[in-house]
mmCIF file of C-alpha atoms and ligand atoms in Angstrom:
data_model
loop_
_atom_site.group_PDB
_atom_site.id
_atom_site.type_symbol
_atom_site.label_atom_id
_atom_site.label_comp_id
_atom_site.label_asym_id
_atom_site.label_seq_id
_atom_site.Cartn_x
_atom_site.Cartn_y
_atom_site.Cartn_z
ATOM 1 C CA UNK D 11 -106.723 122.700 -16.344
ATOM 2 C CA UNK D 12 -104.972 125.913 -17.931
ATOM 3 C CA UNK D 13 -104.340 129.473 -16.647
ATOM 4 C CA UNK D 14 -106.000 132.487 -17.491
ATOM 5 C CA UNK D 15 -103.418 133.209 -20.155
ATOM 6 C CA UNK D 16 -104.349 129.233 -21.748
ATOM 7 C CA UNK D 17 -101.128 127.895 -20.422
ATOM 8 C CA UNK D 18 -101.314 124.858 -18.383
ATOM 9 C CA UNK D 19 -100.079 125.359 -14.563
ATOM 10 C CA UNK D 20 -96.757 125.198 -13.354
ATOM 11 C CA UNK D 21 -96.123 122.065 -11.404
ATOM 12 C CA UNK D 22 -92.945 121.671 -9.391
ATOM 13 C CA UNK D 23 -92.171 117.691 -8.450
ATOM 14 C CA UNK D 24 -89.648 117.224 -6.072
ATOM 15 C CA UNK D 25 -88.704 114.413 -3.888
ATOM 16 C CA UNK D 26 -91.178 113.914 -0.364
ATOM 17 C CA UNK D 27 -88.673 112.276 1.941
ATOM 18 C CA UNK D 28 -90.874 109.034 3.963
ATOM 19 C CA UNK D 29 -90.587 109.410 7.686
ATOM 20 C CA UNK D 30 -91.516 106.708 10.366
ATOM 21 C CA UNK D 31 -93.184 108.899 12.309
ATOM 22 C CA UNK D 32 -95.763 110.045 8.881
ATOM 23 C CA UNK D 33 -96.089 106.128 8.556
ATOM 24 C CA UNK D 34 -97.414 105.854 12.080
ATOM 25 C CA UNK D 35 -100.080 108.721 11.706
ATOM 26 C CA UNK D 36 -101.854 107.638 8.571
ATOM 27 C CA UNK D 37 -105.015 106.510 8.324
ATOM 28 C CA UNK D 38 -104.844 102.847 8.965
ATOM 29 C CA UNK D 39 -101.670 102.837 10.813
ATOM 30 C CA UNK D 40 -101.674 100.314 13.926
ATOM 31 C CA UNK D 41 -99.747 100.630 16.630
ATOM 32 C CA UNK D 42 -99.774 97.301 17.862
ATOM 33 C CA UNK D 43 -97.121 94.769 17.123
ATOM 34 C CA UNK D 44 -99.095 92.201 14.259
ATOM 35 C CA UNK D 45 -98.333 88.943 14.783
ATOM 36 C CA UNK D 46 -98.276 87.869 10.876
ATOM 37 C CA UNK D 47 -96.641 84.857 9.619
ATOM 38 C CA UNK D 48 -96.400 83.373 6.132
ATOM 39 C CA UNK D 49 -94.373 80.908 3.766
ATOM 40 C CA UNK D 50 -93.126 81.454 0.676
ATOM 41 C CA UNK D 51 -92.403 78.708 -1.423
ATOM 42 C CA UNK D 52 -89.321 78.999 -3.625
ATOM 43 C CA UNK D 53 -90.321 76.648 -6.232
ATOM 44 C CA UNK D 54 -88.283 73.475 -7.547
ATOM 45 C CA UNK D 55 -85.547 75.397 -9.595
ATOM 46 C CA UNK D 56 -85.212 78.312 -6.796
ATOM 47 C CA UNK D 57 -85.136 76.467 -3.967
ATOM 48 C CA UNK D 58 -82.546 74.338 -5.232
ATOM 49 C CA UNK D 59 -80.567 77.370 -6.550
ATOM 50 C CA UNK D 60 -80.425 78.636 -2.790
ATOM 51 C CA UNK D 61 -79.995 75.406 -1.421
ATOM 52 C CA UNK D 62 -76.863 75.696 -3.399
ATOM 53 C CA UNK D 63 -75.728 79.174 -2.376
ATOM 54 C CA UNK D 64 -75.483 78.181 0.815
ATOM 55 C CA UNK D 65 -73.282 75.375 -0.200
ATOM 56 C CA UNK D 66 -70.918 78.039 -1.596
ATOM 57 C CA UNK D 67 -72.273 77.131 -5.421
ATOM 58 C CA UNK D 68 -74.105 79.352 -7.865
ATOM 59 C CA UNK D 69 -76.218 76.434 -9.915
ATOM 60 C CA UNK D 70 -77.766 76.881 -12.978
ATOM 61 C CA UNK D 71 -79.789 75.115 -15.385
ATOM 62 C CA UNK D 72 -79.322 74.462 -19.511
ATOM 63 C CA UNK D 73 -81.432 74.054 -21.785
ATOM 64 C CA UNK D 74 -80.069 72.026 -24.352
ATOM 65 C CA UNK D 75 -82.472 73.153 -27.456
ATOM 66 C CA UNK D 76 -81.390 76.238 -27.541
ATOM 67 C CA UNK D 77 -78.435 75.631 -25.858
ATOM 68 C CA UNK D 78 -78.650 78.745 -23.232
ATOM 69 C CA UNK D 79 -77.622 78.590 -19.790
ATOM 70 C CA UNK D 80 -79.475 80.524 -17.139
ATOM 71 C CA UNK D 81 -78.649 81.924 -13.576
ATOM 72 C CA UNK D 82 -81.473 81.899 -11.738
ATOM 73 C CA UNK D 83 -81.815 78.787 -12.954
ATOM 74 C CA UNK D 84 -85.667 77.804 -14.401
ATOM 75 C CA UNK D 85 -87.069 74.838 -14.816
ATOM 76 C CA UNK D 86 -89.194 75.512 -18.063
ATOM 77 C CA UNK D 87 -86.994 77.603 -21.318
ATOM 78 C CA UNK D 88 -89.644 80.593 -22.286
ATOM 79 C CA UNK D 89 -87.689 80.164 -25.990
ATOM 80 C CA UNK D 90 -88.314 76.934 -26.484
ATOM 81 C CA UNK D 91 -91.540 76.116 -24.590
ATOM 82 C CA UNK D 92 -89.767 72.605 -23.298
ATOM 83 C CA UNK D 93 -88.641 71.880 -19.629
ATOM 84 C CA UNK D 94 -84.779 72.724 -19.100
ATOM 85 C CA UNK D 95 -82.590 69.067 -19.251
ATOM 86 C CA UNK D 96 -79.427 69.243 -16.295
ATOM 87 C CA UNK D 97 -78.381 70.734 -13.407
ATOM 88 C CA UNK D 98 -74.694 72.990 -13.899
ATOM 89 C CA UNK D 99 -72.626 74.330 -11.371
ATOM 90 C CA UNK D 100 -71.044 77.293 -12.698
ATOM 91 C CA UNK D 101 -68.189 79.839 -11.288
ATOM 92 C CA UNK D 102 -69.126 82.516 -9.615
ATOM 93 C CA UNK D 103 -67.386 85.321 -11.474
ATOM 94 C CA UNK D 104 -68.753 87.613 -14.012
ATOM 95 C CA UNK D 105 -69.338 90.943 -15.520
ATOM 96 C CA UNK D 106 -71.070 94.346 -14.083
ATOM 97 C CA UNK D 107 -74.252 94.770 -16.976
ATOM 98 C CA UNK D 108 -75.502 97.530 -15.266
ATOM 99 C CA UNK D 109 -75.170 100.166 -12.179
ATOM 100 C CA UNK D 110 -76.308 102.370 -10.110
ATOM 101 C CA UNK D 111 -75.164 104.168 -7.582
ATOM 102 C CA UNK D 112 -77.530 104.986 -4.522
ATOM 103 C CA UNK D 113 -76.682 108.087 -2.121
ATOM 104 C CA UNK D 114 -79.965 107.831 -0.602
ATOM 105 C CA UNK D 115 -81.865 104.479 1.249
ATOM 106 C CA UNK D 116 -85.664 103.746 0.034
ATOM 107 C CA UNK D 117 -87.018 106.310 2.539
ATOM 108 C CA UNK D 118 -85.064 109.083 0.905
ATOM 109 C CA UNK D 119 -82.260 109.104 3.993
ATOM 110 C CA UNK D 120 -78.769 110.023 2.812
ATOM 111 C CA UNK D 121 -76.426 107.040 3.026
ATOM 112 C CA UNK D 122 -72.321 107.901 3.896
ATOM 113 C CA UNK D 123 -71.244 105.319 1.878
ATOM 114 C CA UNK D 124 -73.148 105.326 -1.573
ATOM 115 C CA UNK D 125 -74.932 101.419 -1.872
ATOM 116 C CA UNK D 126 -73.664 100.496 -5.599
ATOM 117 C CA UNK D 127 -76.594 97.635 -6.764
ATOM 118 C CA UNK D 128 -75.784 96.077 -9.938
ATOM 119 C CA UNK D 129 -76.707 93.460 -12.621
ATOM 120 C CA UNK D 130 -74.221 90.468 -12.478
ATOM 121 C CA UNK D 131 -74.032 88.250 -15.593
ATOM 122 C CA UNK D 132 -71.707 84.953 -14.695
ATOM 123 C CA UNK D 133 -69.631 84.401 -16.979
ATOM 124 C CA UNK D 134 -70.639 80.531 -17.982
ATOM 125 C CA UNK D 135 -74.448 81.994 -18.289
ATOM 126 C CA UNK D 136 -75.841 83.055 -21.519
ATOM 127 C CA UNK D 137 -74.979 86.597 -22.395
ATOM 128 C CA UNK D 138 -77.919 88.983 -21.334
ATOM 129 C CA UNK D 139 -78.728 86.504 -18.891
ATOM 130 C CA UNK D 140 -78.212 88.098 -15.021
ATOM 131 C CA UNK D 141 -79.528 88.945 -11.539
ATOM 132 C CA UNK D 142 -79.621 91.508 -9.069
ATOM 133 C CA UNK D 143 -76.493 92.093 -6.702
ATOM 134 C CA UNK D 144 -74.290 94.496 -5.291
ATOM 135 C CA UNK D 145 -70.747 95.580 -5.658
ATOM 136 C CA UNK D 146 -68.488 96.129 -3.105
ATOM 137 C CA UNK D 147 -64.658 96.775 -2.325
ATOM 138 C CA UNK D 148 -64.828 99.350 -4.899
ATOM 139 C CA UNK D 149 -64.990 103.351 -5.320
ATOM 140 C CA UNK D 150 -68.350 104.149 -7.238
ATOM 141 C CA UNK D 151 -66.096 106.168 -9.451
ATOM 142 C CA UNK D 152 -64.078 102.960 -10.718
ATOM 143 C CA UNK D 153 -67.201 100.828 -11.788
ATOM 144 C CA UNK D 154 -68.312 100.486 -15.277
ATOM 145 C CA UNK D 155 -69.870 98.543 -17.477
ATOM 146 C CA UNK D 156 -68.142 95.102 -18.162
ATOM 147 C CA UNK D 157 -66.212 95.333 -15.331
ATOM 148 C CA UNK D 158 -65.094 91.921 -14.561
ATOM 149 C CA UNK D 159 -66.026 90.832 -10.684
ATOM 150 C CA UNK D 160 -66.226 88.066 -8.397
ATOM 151 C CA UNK D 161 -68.443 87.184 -5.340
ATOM 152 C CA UNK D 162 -67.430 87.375 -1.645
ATOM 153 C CA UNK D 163 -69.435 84.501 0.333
ATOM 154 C CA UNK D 164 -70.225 85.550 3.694
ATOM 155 C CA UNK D 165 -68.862 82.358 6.274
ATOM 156 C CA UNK D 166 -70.445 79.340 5.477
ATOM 157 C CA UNK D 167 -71.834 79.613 8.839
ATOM 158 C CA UNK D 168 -73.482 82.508 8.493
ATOM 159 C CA UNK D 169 -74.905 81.552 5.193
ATOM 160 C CA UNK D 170 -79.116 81.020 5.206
ATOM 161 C CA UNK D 171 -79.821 79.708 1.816
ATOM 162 C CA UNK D 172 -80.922 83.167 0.459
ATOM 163 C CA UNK D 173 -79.325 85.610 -2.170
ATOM 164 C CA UNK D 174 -77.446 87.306 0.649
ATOM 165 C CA UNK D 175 -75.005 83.989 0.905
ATOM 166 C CA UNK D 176 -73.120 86.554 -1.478
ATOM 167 C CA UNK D 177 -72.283 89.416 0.607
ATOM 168 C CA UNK D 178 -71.691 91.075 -2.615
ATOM 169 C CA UNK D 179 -69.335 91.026 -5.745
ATOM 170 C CA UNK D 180 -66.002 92.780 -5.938
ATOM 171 C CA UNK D 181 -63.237 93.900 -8.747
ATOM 172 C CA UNK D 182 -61.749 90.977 -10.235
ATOM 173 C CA UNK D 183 -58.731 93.423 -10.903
ATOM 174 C CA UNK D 184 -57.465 94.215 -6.871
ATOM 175 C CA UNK D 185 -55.815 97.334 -8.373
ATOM 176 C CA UNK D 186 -59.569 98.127 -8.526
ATOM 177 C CA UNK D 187 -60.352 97.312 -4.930
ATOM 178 C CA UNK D 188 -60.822 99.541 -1.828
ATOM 179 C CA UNK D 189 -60.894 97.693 1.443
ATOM 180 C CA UNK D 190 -63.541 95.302 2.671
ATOM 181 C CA UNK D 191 -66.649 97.305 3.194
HETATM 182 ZN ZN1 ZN E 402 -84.360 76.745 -24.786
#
């Protein structure tokens, strides 16, 4: 579609904050509470990998072709097309791959404290090889890429089995930490 003048029309995007209250008028919205109930099954190699978190152990699994080890662990290498041999436990300390710092939640609300979400890589797992966490004990202006970090375990009593056994993963350098958030 173009203008008179041949030039195509001005469009101005800007963010559309999401409301409860919108969710609860749209077409198809209930009101009711549904009573909806489902499994999810982790799989061999992910069930055992939060079986060990809440154990207090990040587990991964090597494949001994090509001589990678990855966290998640897997039960099949997609390099070498084989099943992955043994079971590792490996530290859990590594490096800040990548960042981001949030100053809003998913429904566009303004957070105080900026959420900083990150991409671990532990350090006995094959470079490049990582998964989604979050940082904590640390100013969002101090973080960067590389920066060395370890994980805080919530109390084993508290722990569920899920990703969220690490409350999150702080400086390994405490001149780089803020208090406990
Ligand atoms: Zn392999």
């Amino acid at each position: 579609m173009t203008r008179d003048d041949g030039t195509p029309p001005r469009v101005t995007l800007g963010p559309t904050p999401l409301k409860d209250a919108a969710f609860r008028k749209a077409v198809g919205a209930v009101d009711w509470e549904v009573d909806a109930r489902y499994a999810w099954d982790t799989g061999v190699a992910v069930g055992e990998y939060l079986r060990g978190l809440r154990r207090g152990v990040i587990l991964a699994r090597e494949c001994r072709r090509c001589r990678r080890v990855l966290v998640p662990p897997r039960m099949f290498c997609e390099q070498c097309f084989r099943p992955t041999d043994r079971w590792l436990e490996v530290s859990d300390t590594g490096t800040v791959n990548t960042f981001s710092i949030c100053h809003i939640r998913w429904d566009m609300e303004p957070l105080d404290d900026p959420e900083l979400p990150a991409v671990i890589e532990i350090d006995e797992a094959s470079a490049g090889i990582g998964f989604m966490h979050k940082l904590g004990e640390v100013a969002p202006d101090d973080v960067s890429i590389g920066m060395a970090v370890e994980a805080v375990w919530m109390p084993e009593e508290e722990r569920r089995g899920s990703i969220l056994d690490i409350r999150y993963f702080r400086p390994r350098d405490a001149k780089l930490r803020t208090k406990a958030g």
